[in-house]
PDB file of C-alpha atoms in Angstrom:
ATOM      1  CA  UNK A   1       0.000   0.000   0.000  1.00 70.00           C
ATOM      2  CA  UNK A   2       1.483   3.404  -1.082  1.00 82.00           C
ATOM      3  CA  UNK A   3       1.690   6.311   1.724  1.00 82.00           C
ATOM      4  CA  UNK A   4      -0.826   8.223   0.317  1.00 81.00           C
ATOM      5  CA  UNK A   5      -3.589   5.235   0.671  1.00 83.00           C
ATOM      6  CA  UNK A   6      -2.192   3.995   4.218  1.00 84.00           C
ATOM      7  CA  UNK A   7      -3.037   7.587   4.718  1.00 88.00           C
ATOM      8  CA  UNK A   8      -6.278   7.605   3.747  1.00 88.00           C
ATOM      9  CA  UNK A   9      -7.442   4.635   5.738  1.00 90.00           C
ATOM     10  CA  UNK A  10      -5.703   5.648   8.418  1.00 91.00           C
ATOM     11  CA  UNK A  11      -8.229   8.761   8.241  1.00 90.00           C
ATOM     12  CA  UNK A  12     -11.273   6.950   6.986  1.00 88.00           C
ATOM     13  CA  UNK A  13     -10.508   4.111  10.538  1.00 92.00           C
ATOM     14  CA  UNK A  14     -10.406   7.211  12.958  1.00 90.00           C
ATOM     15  CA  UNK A  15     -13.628   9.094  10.853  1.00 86.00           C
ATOM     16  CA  UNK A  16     -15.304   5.973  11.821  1.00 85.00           C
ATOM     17  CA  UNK A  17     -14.253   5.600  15.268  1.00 86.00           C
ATOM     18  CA  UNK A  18     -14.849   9.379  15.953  1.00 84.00           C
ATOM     19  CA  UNK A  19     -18.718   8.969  14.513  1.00 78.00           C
ATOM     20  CA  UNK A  20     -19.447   5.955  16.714  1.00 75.00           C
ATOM     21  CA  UNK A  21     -17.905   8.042  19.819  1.00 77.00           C
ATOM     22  CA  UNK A  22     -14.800   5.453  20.649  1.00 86.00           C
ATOM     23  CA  UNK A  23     -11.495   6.781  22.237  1.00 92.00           C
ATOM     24  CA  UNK A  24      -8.483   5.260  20.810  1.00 95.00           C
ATOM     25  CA  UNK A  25      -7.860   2.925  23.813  1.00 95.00           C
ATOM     26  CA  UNK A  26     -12.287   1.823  23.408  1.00 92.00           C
ATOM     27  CA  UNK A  27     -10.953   0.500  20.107  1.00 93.00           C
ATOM     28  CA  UNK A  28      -7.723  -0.918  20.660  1.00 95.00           C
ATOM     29  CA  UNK A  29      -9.689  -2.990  23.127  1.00 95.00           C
ATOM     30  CA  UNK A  30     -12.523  -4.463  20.823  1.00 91.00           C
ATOM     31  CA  UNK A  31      -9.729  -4.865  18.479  1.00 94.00           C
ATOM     32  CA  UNK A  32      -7.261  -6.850  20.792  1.00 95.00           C
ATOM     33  CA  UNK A  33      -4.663  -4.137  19.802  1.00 95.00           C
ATOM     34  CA  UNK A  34      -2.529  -1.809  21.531  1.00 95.00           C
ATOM     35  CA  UNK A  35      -3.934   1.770  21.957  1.00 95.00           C
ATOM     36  CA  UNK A  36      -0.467   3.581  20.184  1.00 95.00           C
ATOM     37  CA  UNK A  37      -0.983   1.068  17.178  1.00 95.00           C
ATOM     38  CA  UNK A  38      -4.048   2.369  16.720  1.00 95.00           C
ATOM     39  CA  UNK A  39      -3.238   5.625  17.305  1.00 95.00           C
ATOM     40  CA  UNK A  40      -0.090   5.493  14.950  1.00 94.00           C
ATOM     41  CA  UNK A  41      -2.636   3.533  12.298  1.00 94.00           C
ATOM     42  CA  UNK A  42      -4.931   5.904  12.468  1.00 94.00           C
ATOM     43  CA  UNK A  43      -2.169   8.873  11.554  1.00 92.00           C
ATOM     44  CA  UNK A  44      -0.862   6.402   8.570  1.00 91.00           C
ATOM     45  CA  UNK A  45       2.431   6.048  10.312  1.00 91.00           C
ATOM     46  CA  UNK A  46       2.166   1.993   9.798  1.00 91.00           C
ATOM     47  CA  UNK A  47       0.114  -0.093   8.066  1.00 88.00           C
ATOM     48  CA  UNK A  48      -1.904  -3.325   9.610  1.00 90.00           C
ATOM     49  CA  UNK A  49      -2.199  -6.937   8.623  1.00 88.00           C
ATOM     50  CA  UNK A  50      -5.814  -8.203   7.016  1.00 87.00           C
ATOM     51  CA  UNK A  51      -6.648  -9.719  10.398  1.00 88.00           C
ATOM     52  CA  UNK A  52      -5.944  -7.108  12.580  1.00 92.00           C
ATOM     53  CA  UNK A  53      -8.152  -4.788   9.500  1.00 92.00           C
ATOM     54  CA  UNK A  54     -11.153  -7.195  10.163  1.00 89.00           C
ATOM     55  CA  UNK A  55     -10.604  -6.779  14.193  1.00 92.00           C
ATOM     56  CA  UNK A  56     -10.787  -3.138  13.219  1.00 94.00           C
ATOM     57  CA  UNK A  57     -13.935  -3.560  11.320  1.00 89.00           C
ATOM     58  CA  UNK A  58     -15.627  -5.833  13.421  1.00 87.00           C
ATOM     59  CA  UNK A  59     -15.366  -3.256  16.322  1.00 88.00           C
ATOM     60  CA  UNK A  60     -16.565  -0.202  14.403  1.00 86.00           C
ATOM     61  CA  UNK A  61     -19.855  -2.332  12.938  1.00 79.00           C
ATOM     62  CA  UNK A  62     -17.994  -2.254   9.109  1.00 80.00           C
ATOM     63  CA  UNK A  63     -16.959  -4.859   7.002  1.00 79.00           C
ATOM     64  CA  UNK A  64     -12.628  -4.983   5.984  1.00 82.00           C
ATOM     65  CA  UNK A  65     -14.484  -3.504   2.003  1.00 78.00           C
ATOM     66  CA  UNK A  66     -15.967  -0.440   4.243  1.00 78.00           C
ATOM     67  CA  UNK A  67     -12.556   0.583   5.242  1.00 82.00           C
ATOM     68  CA  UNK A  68     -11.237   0.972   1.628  1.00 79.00           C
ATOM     69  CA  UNK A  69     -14.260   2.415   0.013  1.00 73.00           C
ATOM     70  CA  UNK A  70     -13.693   5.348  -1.204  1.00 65.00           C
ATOM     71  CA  UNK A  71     -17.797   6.261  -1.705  1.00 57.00           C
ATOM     72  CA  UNK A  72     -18.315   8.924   1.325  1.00 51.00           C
ATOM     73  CA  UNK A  73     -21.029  10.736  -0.571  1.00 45.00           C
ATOM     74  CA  UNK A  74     -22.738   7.504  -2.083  1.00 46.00           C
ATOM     75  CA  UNK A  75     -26.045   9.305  -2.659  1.00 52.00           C
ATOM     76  CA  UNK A  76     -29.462   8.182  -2.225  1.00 60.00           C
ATOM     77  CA  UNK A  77     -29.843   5.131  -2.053  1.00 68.00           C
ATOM     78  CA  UNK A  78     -32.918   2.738  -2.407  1.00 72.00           C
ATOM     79  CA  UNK A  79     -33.922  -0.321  -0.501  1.00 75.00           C
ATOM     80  CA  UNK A  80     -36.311  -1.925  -1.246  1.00 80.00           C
ATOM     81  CA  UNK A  81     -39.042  -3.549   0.865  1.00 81.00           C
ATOM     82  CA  UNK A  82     -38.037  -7.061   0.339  1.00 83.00           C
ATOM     83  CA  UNK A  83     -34.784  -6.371   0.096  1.00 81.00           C
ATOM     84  CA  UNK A  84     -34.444  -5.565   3.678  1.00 79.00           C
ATOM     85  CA  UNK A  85     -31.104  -7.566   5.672  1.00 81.00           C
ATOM     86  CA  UNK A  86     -32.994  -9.681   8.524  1.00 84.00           C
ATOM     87  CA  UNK A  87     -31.932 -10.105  11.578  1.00 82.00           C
ATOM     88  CA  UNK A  88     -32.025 -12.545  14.526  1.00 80.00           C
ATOM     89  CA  UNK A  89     -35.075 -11.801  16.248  1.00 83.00           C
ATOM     90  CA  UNK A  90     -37.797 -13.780  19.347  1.00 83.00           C
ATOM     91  CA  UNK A  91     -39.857 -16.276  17.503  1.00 86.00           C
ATOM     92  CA  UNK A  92     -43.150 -14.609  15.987  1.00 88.00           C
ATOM     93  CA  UNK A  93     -40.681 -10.951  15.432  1.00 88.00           C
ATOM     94  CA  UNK A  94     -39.218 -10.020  12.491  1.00 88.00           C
ATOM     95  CA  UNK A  95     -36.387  -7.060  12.376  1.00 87.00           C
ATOM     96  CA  UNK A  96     -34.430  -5.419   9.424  1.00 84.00           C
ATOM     97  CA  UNK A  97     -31.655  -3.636   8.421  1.00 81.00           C
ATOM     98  CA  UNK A  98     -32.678  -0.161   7.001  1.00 82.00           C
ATOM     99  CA  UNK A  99     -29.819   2.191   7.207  1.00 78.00           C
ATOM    100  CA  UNK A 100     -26.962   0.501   4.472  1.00 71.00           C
ATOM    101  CA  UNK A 101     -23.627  -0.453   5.429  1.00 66.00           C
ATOM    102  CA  UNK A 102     -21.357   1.217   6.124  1.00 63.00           C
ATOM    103  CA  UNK A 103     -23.642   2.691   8.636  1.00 60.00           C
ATOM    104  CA  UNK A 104     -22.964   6.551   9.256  1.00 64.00           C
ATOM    105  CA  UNK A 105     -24.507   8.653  11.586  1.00 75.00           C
ATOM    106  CA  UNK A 106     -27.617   6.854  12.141  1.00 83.00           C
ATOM    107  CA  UNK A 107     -28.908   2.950  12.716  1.00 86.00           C
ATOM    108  CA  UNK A 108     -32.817   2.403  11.355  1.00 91.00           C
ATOM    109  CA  UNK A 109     -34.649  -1.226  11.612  1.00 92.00           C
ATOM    110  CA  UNK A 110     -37.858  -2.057  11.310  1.00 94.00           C
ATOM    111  CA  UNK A 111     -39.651  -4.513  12.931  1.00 94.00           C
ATOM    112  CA  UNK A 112     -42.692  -6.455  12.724  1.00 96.00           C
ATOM    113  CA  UNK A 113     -44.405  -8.235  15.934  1.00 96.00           C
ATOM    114  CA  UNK A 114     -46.819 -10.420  15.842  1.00 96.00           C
ATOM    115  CA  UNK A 115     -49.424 -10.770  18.762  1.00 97.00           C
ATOM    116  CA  UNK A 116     -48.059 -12.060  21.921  1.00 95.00           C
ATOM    117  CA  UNK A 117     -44.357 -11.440  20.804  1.00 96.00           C
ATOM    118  CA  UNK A 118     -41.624  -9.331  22.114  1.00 95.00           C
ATOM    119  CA  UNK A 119     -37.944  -8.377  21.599  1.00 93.00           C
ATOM    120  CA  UNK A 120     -37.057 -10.507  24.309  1.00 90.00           C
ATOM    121  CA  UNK A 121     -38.278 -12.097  27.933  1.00 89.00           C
ATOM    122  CA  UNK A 122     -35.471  -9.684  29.310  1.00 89.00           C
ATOM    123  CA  UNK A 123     -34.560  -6.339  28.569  1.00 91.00           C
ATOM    124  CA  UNK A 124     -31.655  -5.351  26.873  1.00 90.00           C
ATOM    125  CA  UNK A 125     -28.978  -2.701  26.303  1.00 90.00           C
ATOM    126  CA  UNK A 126     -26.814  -1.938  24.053  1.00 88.00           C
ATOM    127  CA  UNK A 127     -23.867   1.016  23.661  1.00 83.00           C
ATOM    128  CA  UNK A 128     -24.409   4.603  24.846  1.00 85.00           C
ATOM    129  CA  UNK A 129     -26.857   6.401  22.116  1.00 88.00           C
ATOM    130  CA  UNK A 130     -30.371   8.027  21.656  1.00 93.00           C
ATOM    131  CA  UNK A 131     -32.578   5.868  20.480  1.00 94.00           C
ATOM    132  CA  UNK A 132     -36.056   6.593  18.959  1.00 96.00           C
ATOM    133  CA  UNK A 133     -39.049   3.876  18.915  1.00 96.00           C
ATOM    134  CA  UNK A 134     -41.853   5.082  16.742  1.00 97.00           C
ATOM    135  CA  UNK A 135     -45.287   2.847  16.134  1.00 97.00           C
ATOM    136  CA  UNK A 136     -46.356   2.549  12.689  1.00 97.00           C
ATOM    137  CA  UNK A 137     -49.070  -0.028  13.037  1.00 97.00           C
ATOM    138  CA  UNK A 138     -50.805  -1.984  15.870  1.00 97.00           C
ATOM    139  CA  UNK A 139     -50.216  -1.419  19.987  1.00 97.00           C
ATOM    140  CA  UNK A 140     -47.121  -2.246  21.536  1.00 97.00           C
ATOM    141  CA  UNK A 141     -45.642  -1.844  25.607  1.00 97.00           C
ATOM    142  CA  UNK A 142     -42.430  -0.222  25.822  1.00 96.00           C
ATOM    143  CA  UNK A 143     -40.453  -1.495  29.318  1.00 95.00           C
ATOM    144  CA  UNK A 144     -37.794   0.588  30.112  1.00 94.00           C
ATOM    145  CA  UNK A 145     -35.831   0.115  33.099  1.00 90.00           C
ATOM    146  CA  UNK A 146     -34.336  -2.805  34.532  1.00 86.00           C
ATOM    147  CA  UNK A 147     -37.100  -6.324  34.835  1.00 78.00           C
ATOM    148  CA  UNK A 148     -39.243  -6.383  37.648  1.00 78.00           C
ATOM    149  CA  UNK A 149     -39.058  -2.001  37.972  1.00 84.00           C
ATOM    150  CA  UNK A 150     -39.385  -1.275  34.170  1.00 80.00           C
ATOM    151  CA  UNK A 151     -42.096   1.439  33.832  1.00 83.00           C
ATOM    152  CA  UNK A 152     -44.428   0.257  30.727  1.00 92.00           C
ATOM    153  CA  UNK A 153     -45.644   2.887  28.244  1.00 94.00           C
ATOM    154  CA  UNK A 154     -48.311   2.069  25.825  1.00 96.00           C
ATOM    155  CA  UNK A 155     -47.549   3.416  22.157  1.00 97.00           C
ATOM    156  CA  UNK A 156     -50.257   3.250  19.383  1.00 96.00           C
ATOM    157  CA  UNK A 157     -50.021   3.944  15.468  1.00 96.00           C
ATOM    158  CA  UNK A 158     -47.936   7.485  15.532  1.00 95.00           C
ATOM    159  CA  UNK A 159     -46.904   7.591  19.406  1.00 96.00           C
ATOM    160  CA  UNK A 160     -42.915   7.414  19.972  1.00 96.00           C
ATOM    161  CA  UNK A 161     -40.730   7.034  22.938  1.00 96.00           C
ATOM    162  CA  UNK A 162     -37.129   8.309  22.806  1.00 94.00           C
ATOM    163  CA  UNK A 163     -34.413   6.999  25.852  1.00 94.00           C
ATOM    164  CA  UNK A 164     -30.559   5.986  25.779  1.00 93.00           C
ATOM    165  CA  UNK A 165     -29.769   2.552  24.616  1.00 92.00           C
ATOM    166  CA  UNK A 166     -27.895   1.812  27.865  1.00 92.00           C
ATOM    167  CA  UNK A 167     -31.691   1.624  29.641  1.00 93.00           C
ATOM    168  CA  UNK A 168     -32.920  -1.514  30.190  1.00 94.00           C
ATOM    169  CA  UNK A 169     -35.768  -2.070  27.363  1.00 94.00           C
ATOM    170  CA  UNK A 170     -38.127  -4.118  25.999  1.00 94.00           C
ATOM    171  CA  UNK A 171     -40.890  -3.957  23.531  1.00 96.00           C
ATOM    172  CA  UNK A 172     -43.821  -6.353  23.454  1.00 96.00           C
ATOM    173  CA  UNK A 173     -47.353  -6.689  21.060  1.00 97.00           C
ATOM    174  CA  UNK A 174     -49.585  -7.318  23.819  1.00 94.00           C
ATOM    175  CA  UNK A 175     -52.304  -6.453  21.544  1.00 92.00           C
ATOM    176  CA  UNK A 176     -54.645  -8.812  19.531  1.00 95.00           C
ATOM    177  CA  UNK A 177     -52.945  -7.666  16.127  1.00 97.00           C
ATOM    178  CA  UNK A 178     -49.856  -7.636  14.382  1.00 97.00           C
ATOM    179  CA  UNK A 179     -47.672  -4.399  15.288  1.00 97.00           C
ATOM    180  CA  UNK A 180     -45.276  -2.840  12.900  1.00 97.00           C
ATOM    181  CA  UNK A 181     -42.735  -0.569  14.472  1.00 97.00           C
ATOM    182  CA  UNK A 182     -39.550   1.819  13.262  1.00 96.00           C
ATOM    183  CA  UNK A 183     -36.170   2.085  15.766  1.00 95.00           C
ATOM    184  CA  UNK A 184     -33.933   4.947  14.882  1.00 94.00           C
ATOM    185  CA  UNK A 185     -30.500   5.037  17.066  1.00 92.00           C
ATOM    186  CA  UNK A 186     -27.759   7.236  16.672  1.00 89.00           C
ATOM    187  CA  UNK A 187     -24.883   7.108  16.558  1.00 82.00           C
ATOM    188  CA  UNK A 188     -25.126   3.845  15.441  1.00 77.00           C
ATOM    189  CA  UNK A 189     -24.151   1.253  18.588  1.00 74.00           C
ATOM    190  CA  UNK A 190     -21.307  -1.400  18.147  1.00 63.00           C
ATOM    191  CA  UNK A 191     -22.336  -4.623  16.348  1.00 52.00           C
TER     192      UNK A 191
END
């Protein structure tokens, strides 16, 4: 790799880190790297293996292609309904991928719940970020706080709830129809 392009991802690694709100040392540590390695990566002063590159991606929620790509301003870009990544979700709940890798300044999924279902028997967390619930169609319970003390909130077609993703939550369709909902977070949490 040339100086000028160790340069460049060098800049594009610590752009990336800097959006998602790691330090240096928060990254050296998902990475299982030193903290001046990164630091002396990150000002193109050396250049790192393809392993230690997919460490390095794996920690910032990119793939080793996301580091190279050269694409800032992509655009608009369409997705199309059934087109959507899936993801793991609780039997009887369905949740996609909107935003498009490499994810920027914001995470969006959408997910689907049908009656009875939740995210989960426990609540969850996950990074240090805003995050935005928003009820499209159908009735869901939003739990936030830790089980057993979670206060519930009701949310119908329209009604949102906005906390930090390092709350305790957990969203269930305790209704008698299916429940379509949108999650914005930003910045986007680590995968």
């Amino acid at each position: 790799m040339t100086e000028p392009e160790t340069a460049r991802l060098g800049a594009r690694i610590r752009a990336y880190r800097q959006m998602r709100r790691m330090t240096v040392r928060g990254l050296a540590v998902e990475a299982k790297a030193s903290p001046s390695f990164i630091s002396q990566l990150e000002r193109g002063r050396t250049s790192a293996s393809i392993g230690m590159l997919r460490r390095i991606a794996t920690a910032l929620g990119l793939t080793v292609a996301d580091l190279f790509s050269e694409d800032d301003e992509a655009g608009h870009r369409v997705l199309r309904r059934a087109a959507r990544p899936a993801l793991r979700a609780a039997p009887g709940t369905r949740k996609y991928l909107i935003s498009q890798r490499p994810l920027q300044n914001v995470e969006v999924y959408a997910g689907e719940f049908e009656p009875g279902t939740s995210t989960g028997d426990e609540p969850y967390s996950h990074g240090e970020s805003q995050e935005i619930l928003l009820v499209l169609h159908g009735r869901v319970t939003v739990y936030l706080g830790p089980a057993g003390s979670a206060s519930p909130q009701v949310l119908e077609p329209g009604d949102s709830v906005e906390y930090r993703t390092s709350v305790p939550h957990r969203v269930v369709n305790e209704g008698d129809e299916p429940a379509e909902v949108i999650w914005v977070i930003s910045p986007p949490t680590p995968a």
